[in-house]
Amino acid sequence: MTAVSGGSSRRRRGLIVSLVAMLVISFGSLFLTLAAGWSPKLGLDLAGGTQVVLTPAKGHSLSAGQLAVTEQIIRNRVAGIGVSGATVQTSGNPPQVIIQVPGIKNAQKVLGELVTTAQLLFRPVECFALPYQRAAPVHGKPVKPPSPINLPPCQRQLTASVTQNPSFQVVPNANNINGYTVTQLAPDPTFTNIRSVTPLTDSIPGVEKKSVIEPGLPGQPAISTIPNSRYVLYGAVMNGTAISSASAQQTTTGQWVVNCGLTAKGSVQWDHWTQVYFHGYMAVDLDGVVQSAPLIQPQSATWSSFQGQVQISGSFTQGQANALAIVLQYGSLPVPLQVLTYSTVSPTLGHDALVAGLGAGLAGLAVVMLYVLLYYRLLGLVVLLGLAVTAALLWAIISALGQTSVAPAFDLAGVTGLIVSIGITVDSYIVYFERLKDETRSGRSVRTSLDRGFASAWRTVLAADTVSLLAAVLLYFLAAGSVQGFAFFLGLSTLLDIIVTWFFTRPAVSLLGRNERLTSLRGVGVARGLAVRPGAPA
């Protein structure tokens, strides 16, 4: 008897911990989100903003591959300038690129920053710089940061000649996995209070010949002693027109590399500048970001001609190698783009539709909740509180994702996905309660029906939610535009339903069903909600 009692006590504690943890996480995250001032990033139909439709300039055309590259380049620029909630998609024949930027009413600003045909540049690395830090105020007044161009010289230069800078040693070494060893240099503190160049500034004619500071692409291997160090770059010595082809390939040893073919003119230029900066870093610069900064022939003791073929190696994954190959092949926009249409979208229509939709949804939800409370009595409160837990988690997650570029913007399609998910969530509760009814009809008490009823209901809920989740995933990856938003938020809600059912609904109903007083409460108890006959075991 002692073992059974101890096991029952531990089970009860486990249920309480699960229930309390779920309540703390859901409402705690909601409170933290509200305290941080975060909210969902609204789509164009709810927030208003600008829509720009681009098409190839007269006399130019885009292949399918170039269209995909164009979309990705513009998407990267959107992320780079910090525009929240923007979407980029392609459609039509002839192809069009559609940019939607919520919250920005000035279409010319969007055009100026996103549609510039940037140049892919090759810049030798002069030295490294620490991550940017704003200079401390002087006498209470902020210090204006220096210009990110026309920089002072580095104090720790990575010069081409080892004899000029003996601290920077590139030594061929066949015993090393890379085939060479190199001394990593600390960043130069001279540039700490100087901002990195912006993508827009980096594209201005004439700036390519000036020294600039640029950040590296996230995920690059560290080549400085300080993570996230920036690059201080000399003026560009070449541009992307020197590259005739680029592709990612896997070597016989399993390493991913990028092989580039050079044009006749580009081959001559490359040989000249790599000889000048032999054993130095050559940065690949696109839109003010260093895409890669390989060492020039580190496995060779002396310089030799590349013969028009360049291989960039490193600790690349397949995805990183493919991305670099695309940058080198289509660094700038493949063809000039012209504006087909641009328009300012008012949020009024979307707001009216949102109010009407939410009003209808809340009215329907109120009717459903009233029915659930009348039909399931005390168990109806579990449904009510469970929906509140789900709503709190959804708000917190969607608001947090709104601070990133991971999730689609929250538009009317997303609202529709959430409303549809309410039905899925309520169904999960009803499936569980009806399984409990089946158990009690067979003569079992409420207490003994809990585990068997949940085990049966859990299989059904899991199967139904899995089908819904798979449908949402397929829609998200196969569809585009607003349908993706619908699929994303439907899938998110479905995933939360699985979590809430296990960690909230299961312990909440189990604790209620194991409380004899609440089970037998006259008129509204658990037994009454499960339609247990009077006199039957509760």
PDB file of N, CA, C and O in Angstrom, residues 233-273:
ATOM      1  N   LEU A 233      38.905  47.501 -45.442  1.00  0.00           N
ATOM      2  CA  LEU A 233      39.237  47.095 -46.801  1.00  0.00           C
ATOM      3  C   LEU A 233      39.861  48.233 -47.598  1.00  0.00           C
ATOM      4  O   LEU A 233      39.455  49.395 -47.468  1.00  0.00           O
ATOM      5  N   TYR A 234      40.829  47.899 -48.416  1.00  0.00           N
ATOM      6  CA  TYR A 234      41.369  48.847 -49.384  1.00  0.00           C
ATOM      7  C   TYR A 234      40.318  49.108 -50.475  1.00  0.00           C
ATOM      8  O   TYR A 234      39.286  48.426 -50.552  1.00  0.00           O
ATOM      9  N   GLY A 235      40.583  50.069 -51.315  1.00  0.00           N
ATOM     10  CA  GLY A 235      39.721  50.285 -52.474  1.00  0.00           C
ATOM     11  C   GLY A 235      39.673  49.056 -53.362  1.00  0.00           C
ATOM     12  O   GLY A 235      40.621  48.253 -53.392  1.00  0.00           O
ATOM     13  N   ALA A 236      38.573  48.898 -54.092  1.00  0.00           N
ATOM     14  CA  ALA A 236      38.393  47.718 -54.935  1.00  0.00           C
ATOM     15  C   ALA A 236      39.433  47.682 -56.049  1.00  0.00           C
ATOM     16  O   ALA A 236      39.757  48.713 -56.654  1.00  0.00           O
ATOM     17  N   VAL A 237      39.961  46.500 -56.308  1.00  0.00           N
ATOM     18  CA  VAL A 237      40.933  46.327 -57.393  1.00  0.00           C
ATOM     19  C   VAL A 237      40.284  45.693 -58.616  1.00  0.00           C
ATOM     20  O   VAL A 237      40.839  45.755 -59.721  1.00  0.00           O
ATOM     21  N   MET A 238      39.097  45.060 -58.413  1.00  0.00           N
ATOM     22  CA  MET A 238      38.372  44.413 -59.507  1.00  0.00           C
ATOM     23  C   MET A 238      36.889  44.426 -59.176  1.00  0.00           C
ATOM     24  O   MET A 238      36.501  44.684 -58.029  1.00  0.00           O
ATOM     25  N   ASN A 239      36.073  44.132 -60.189  1.00  0.00           N
ATOM     26  CA  ASN A 239      34.645  43.969 -59.915  1.00  0.00           C
ATOM     27  C   ASN A 239      34.152  42.638 -60.486  1.00  0.00           C
ATOM     28  O   ASN A 239      34.921  41.855 -61.062  1.00  0.00           O
ATOM     29  N   GLY A 240      32.860  42.391 -60.344  1.00  0.00           N
ATOM     30  CA  GLY A 240      32.306  41.095 -60.694  1.00  0.00           C
ATOM     31  C   GLY A 240      32.329  40.755 -62.165  1.00  0.00           C
ATOM     32  O   GLY A 240      32.116  39.586 -62.536  1.00  0.00           O
ATOM     33  N   THR A 241      32.603  41.729 -63.040  1.00  0.00           N
ATOM     34  CA  THR A 241      32.654  41.428 -64.476  1.00  0.00           C
ATOM     35  C   THR A 241      33.838  40.529 -64.825  1.00  0.00           C
ATOM     36  O   THR A 241      33.886  39.967 -65.923  1.00  0.00           O
ATOM     37  N   ALA A 242      34.786  40.384 -63.889  1.00  0.00           N
ATOM     38  CA  ALA A 242      35.937  39.509 -64.145  1.00  0.00           C
ATOM     39  C   ALA A 242      35.557  38.035 -64.065  1.00  0.00           C
ATOM     40  O   ALA A 242      36.294  37.173 -64.548  1.00  0.00           O
ATOM     41  N   ILE A 243      34.421  37.719 -63.440  1.00  0.00           N
ATOM     42  CA  ILE A 243      33.994  36.328 -63.259  1.00  0.00           C
ATOM     43  C   ILE A 243      33.110  35.919 -64.433  1.00  0.00           C
ATOM     44  O   ILE A 243      32.107  36.563 -64.738  1.00  0.00           O
ATOM     45  N   SER A 244      33.469  34.832 -65.095  1.00  0.00           N
ATOM     46  CA  SER A 244      32.645  34.324 -66.199  1.00  0.00           C
ATOM     47  C   SER A 244      31.727  33.202 -65.745  1.00  0.00           C
ATOM     48  O   SER A 244      30.640  33.008 -66.294  1.00  0.00           O
ATOM     49  N   SER A 245      32.136  32.447 -64.732  1.00  0.00           N
ATOM     50  CA  SER A 245      31.309  31.351 -64.227  1.00  0.00           C
ATOM     51  C   SER A 245      31.729  31.027 -62.801  1.00  0.00           C
ATOM     52  O   SER A 245      32.859  31.316 -62.389  1.00  0.00           O
ATOM     53  N   ALA A 246      30.815  30.442 -62.057  1.00  0.00           N
ATOM     54  CA  ALA A 246      31.113  30.029 -60.678  1.00  0.00           C
ATOM     55  C   ALA A 246      30.175  28.902 -60.300  1.00  0.00           C
ATOM     56  O   ALA A 246      28.977  28.944 -60.604  1.00  0.00           O
ATOM     57  N   SER A 247      30.708  27.879 -59.633  1.00  0.00           N
ATOM     58  CA  SER A 247      29.874  26.747 -59.221  1.00  0.00           C
ATOM     59  C   SER A 247      30.462  26.109 -57.974  1.00  0.00           C
ATOM     60  O   SER A 247      31.680  26.149 -57.743  1.00  0.00           O
ATOM     61  N   ALA A 248      29.580  25.541 -57.162  1.00  0.00           N
ATOM     62  CA  ALA A 248      30.001  24.825 -55.952  1.00  0.00           C
ATOM     63  C   ALA A 248      30.229  23.360 -56.305  1.00  0.00           C
ATOM     64  O   ALA A 248      29.389  22.739 -56.972  1.00  0.00           O
ATOM     65  N   GLN A 249      31.339  22.803 -55.870  1.00  0.00           N
ATOM     66  CA  GLN A 249      31.655  21.410 -56.160  1.00  0.00           C
ATOM     67  C   GLN A 249      32.270  20.762 -54.926  1.00  0.00           C
ATOM     68  O   GLN A 249      32.820  21.445 -54.050  1.00  0.00           O
ATOM     69  N   GLN A 250      32.179  19.445 -54.885  1.00  0.00           N
ATOM     70  CA  GLN A 250      32.742  18.694 -53.767  1.00  0.00           C
ATOM     71  C   GLN A 250      34.015  17.993 -54.236  1.00  0.00           C
ATOM     72  O   GLN A 250      34.032  17.345 -55.291  1.00  0.00           O
ATOM     73  N   THR A 251      35.075  18.119 -53.459  1.00  0.00           N
ATOM     74  CA  THR A 251      36.348  17.499 -53.832  1.00  0.00           C
ATOM     75  C   THR A 251      36.334  16.015 -53.476  1.00  0.00           C
ATOM     76  O   THR A 251      35.401  15.507 -52.841  1.00  0.00           O
ATOM     77  N   THR A 252      37.387  15.319 -53.873  1.00  0.00           N
ATOM     78  CA  THR A 252      37.495  13.890 -53.582  1.00  0.00           C
ATOM     79  C   THR A 252      37.603  13.621 -52.088  1.00  0.00           C
ATOM     80  O   THR A 252      37.310  12.525 -51.624  1.00  0.00           O
ATOM     81  N   THR A 253      38.024  14.630 -51.321  1.00  0.00           N
ATOM     82  CA  THR A 253      38.128  14.472 -49.867  1.00  0.00           C
ATOM     83  C   THR A 253      36.839  14.858 -49.148  1.00  0.00           C
ATOM     84  O   THR A 253      36.792  14.838 -47.927  1.00  0.00           O
ATOM     85  N   GLY A 254      35.818  15.229 -49.922  1.00  0.00           N
ATOM     86  CA  GLY A 254      34.532  15.555 -49.310  1.00  0.00           C
ATOM     87  C   GLY A 254      34.341  17.009 -48.945  1.00  0.00           C
ATOM     88  O   GLY A 254      33.300  17.381 -48.408  1.00  0.00           O
ATOM     89  N   GLN A 255      35.332  17.861 -49.237  1.00  0.00           N
ATOM     90  CA  GLN A 255      35.227  19.283 -48.924  1.00  0.00           C
ATOM     91  C   GLN A 255      34.474  20.019 -50.037  1.00  0.00           C
ATOM     92  O   GLN A 255      34.620  19.695 -51.217  1.00  0.00           O
ATOM     93  N   TRP A 256      33.691  21.017 -49.615  1.00  0.00           N
ATOM     94  CA  TRP A 256      32.983  21.838 -50.596  1.00  0.00           C
ATOM     95  C   TRP A 256      33.833  23.059 -50.930  1.00  0.00           C
ATOM     96  O   TRP A 256      34.346  23.738 -50.037  1.00  0.00           O
ATOM     97  N   VAL A 257      33.978  23.306 -52.244  1.00  0.00           N
ATOM     98  CA  VAL A 257      34.759  24.436 -52.732  1.00  0.00           C
ATOM     99  C   VAL A 257      33.938  25.167 -53.790  1.00  0.00           C
ATOM    100  O   VAL A 257      32.932  24.653 -54.286  1.00  0.00           O
ATOM    101  N   VAL A 258      34.385  26.371 -54.131  1.00  0.00           N
ATOM    102  CA  VAL A 258      33.751  27.145 -55.197  1.00  0.00           C
ATOM    103  C   VAL A 258      34.779  27.347 -56.296  1.00  0.00           C
ATOM    104  O   VAL A 258      35.853  27.918 -56.059  1.00  0.00           O
ATOM    105  N   ASN A 259      34.479  26.856 -57.482  1.00  0.00           N
ATOM    106  CA  ASN A 259      35.370  26.995 -58.637  1.00  0.00           C
ATOM    107  C   ASN A 259      34.870  28.132 -59.521  1.00  0.00           C
ATOM    108  O   ASN A 259      33.680  28.173 -59.881  1.00  0.00           O
ATOM    109  N   CYS A 260      35.763  29.043 -59.865  1.00  0.00           N
ATOM    110  CA  CYS A 260      35.401  30.212 -60.671  1.00  0.00           C
ATOM    111  C   CYS A 260      36.230  30.239 -61.952  1.00  0.00           C
ATOM    112  O   CYS A 260      37.441  29.965 -61.925  1.00  0.00           O
ATOM    113  N   GLY A 261      35.558  30.577 -63.036  1.00  0.00           N
ATOM    114  CA  GLY A 261      36.252  30.836 -64.287  1.00  0.00           C
ATOM    115  C   GLY A 261      36.338  32.343 -64.506  1.00  0.00           C
ATOM    116  O   GLY A 261      35.397  33.074 -64.223  1.00  0.00           O
ATOM    117  N   LEU A 262      37.488  32.828 -65.002  1.00  0.00           N
ATOM    118  CA  LEU A 262      37.706  34.254 -65.215  1.00  0.00           C
ATOM    119  C   LEU A 262      37.644  34.580 -66.699  1.00  0.00           C
ATOM    120  O   LEU A 262      37.987  33.750 -67.552  1.00  0.00           O
ATOM    121  N   THR A 263      37.225  35.780 -67.000  1.00  0.00           N
ATOM    122  CA  THR A 263      37.292  36.260 -68.381  1.00  0.00           C
ATOM    123  C   THR A 263      38.755  36.512 -68.740  1.00  0.00           C
ATOM    124  O   THR A 263      39.635  36.504 -67.865  1.00  0.00           O
ATOM    125  N   ALA A 264      39.002  36.724 -70.010  1.00  0.00           N
ATOM    126  CA  ALA A 264      40.388  36.977 -70.443  1.00  0.00           C
ATOM    127  C   ALA A 264      40.953  38.206 -69.739  1.00  0.00           C
ATOM    128  O   ALA A 264      42.080  38.193 -69.210  1.00  0.00           O
ATOM    129  N   LYS A 265      40.173  39.293 -69.736  1.00  0.00           N
ATOM    130  CA  LYS A 265      40.624  40.510 -69.057  1.00  0.00           C
ATOM    131  C   LYS A 265      40.710  40.292 -67.552  1.00  0.00           C
ATOM    132  O   LYS A 265      41.660  40.742 -66.895  1.00  0.00           O
ATOM    133  N   GLY A 266      39.716  39.593 -66.999  1.00  0.00           N
ATOM    134  CA  GLY A 266      39.707  39.343 -65.561  1.00  0.00           C
ATOM    135  C   GLY A 266      40.871  38.493 -65.111  1.00  0.00           C
ATOM    136  O   GLY A 266      41.414  38.677 -64.015  1.00  0.00           O
ATOM    137  N   SER A 267      41.308  37.554 -65.971  1.00  0.00           N
ATOM    138  CA  SER A 267      42.441  36.699 -65.618  1.00  0.00           C
ATOM    139  C   SER A 267      43.720  37.515 -65.469  1.00  0.00           C
ATOM    140  O   SER A 267      44.509  37.308 -64.534  1.00  0.00           O
ATOM    141  N   VAL A 268      43.923  38.465 -66.381  1.00  0.00           N
ATOM    142  CA  VAL A 268      45.109  39.327 -66.294  1.00  0.00           C
ATOM    143  C   VAL A 268      45.051  40.174 -65.023  1.00  0.00           C
ATOM    144  O   VAL A 268      46.051  40.312 -64.307  1.00  0.00           O
ATOM    145  N   GLN A 269      43.894  40.755 -64.747  1.00  0.00           N
ATOM    146  CA  GLN A 269      43.747  41.585 -63.545  1.00  0.00           C
ATOM    147  C   GLN A 269      43.980  40.758 -62.277  1.00  0.00           C
ATOM    148  O   GLN A 269      44.679  41.192 -61.352  1.00  0.00           O
ATOM    149  N   TRP A 270      43.384  39.577 -62.251  1.00  0.00           N
ATOM    150  CA  TRP A 270      43.492  38.729 -61.055  1.00  0.00           C
ATOM    151  C   TRP A 270      44.948  38.342 -60.787  1.00  0.00           C
ATOM    152  O   TRP A 270      45.410  38.400 -59.646  1.00  0.00           O
ATOM    153  N   ASP A 271      45.648  37.951 -61.828  1.00  0.00           N
ATOM    154  CA  ASP A 271      47.052  37.584 -61.644  1.00  0.00           C
ATOM    155  C   ASP A 271      47.861  38.765 -61.119  1.00  0.00           C
ATOM    156  O   ASP A 271      48.733  38.607 -60.244  1.00  0.00           O
ATOM    157  N   HIS A 272      47.584  39.950 -61.648  1.00  0.00           N
ATOM    158  CA  HIS A 272      48.343  41.131 -61.201  1.00  0.00           C
ATOM    159  C   HIS A 272      48.097  41.407 -59.723  1.00  0.00           C
ATOM    160  O   HIS A 272      49.050  41.549 -58.936  1.00  0.00           O
ATOM    161  N   TRP A 273      46.828  41.480 -59.319  1.00  0.00           N
ATOM    162  CA  TRP A 273      46.521  41.901 -57.948  1.00  0.00           C
ATOM    163  C   TRP A 273      46.798  40.823 -56.913  1.00  0.00           C
ATOM    164  O   TRP A 273      47.173  41.130 -55.784  1.00  0.00           O
TER     165      TRP A 273
END
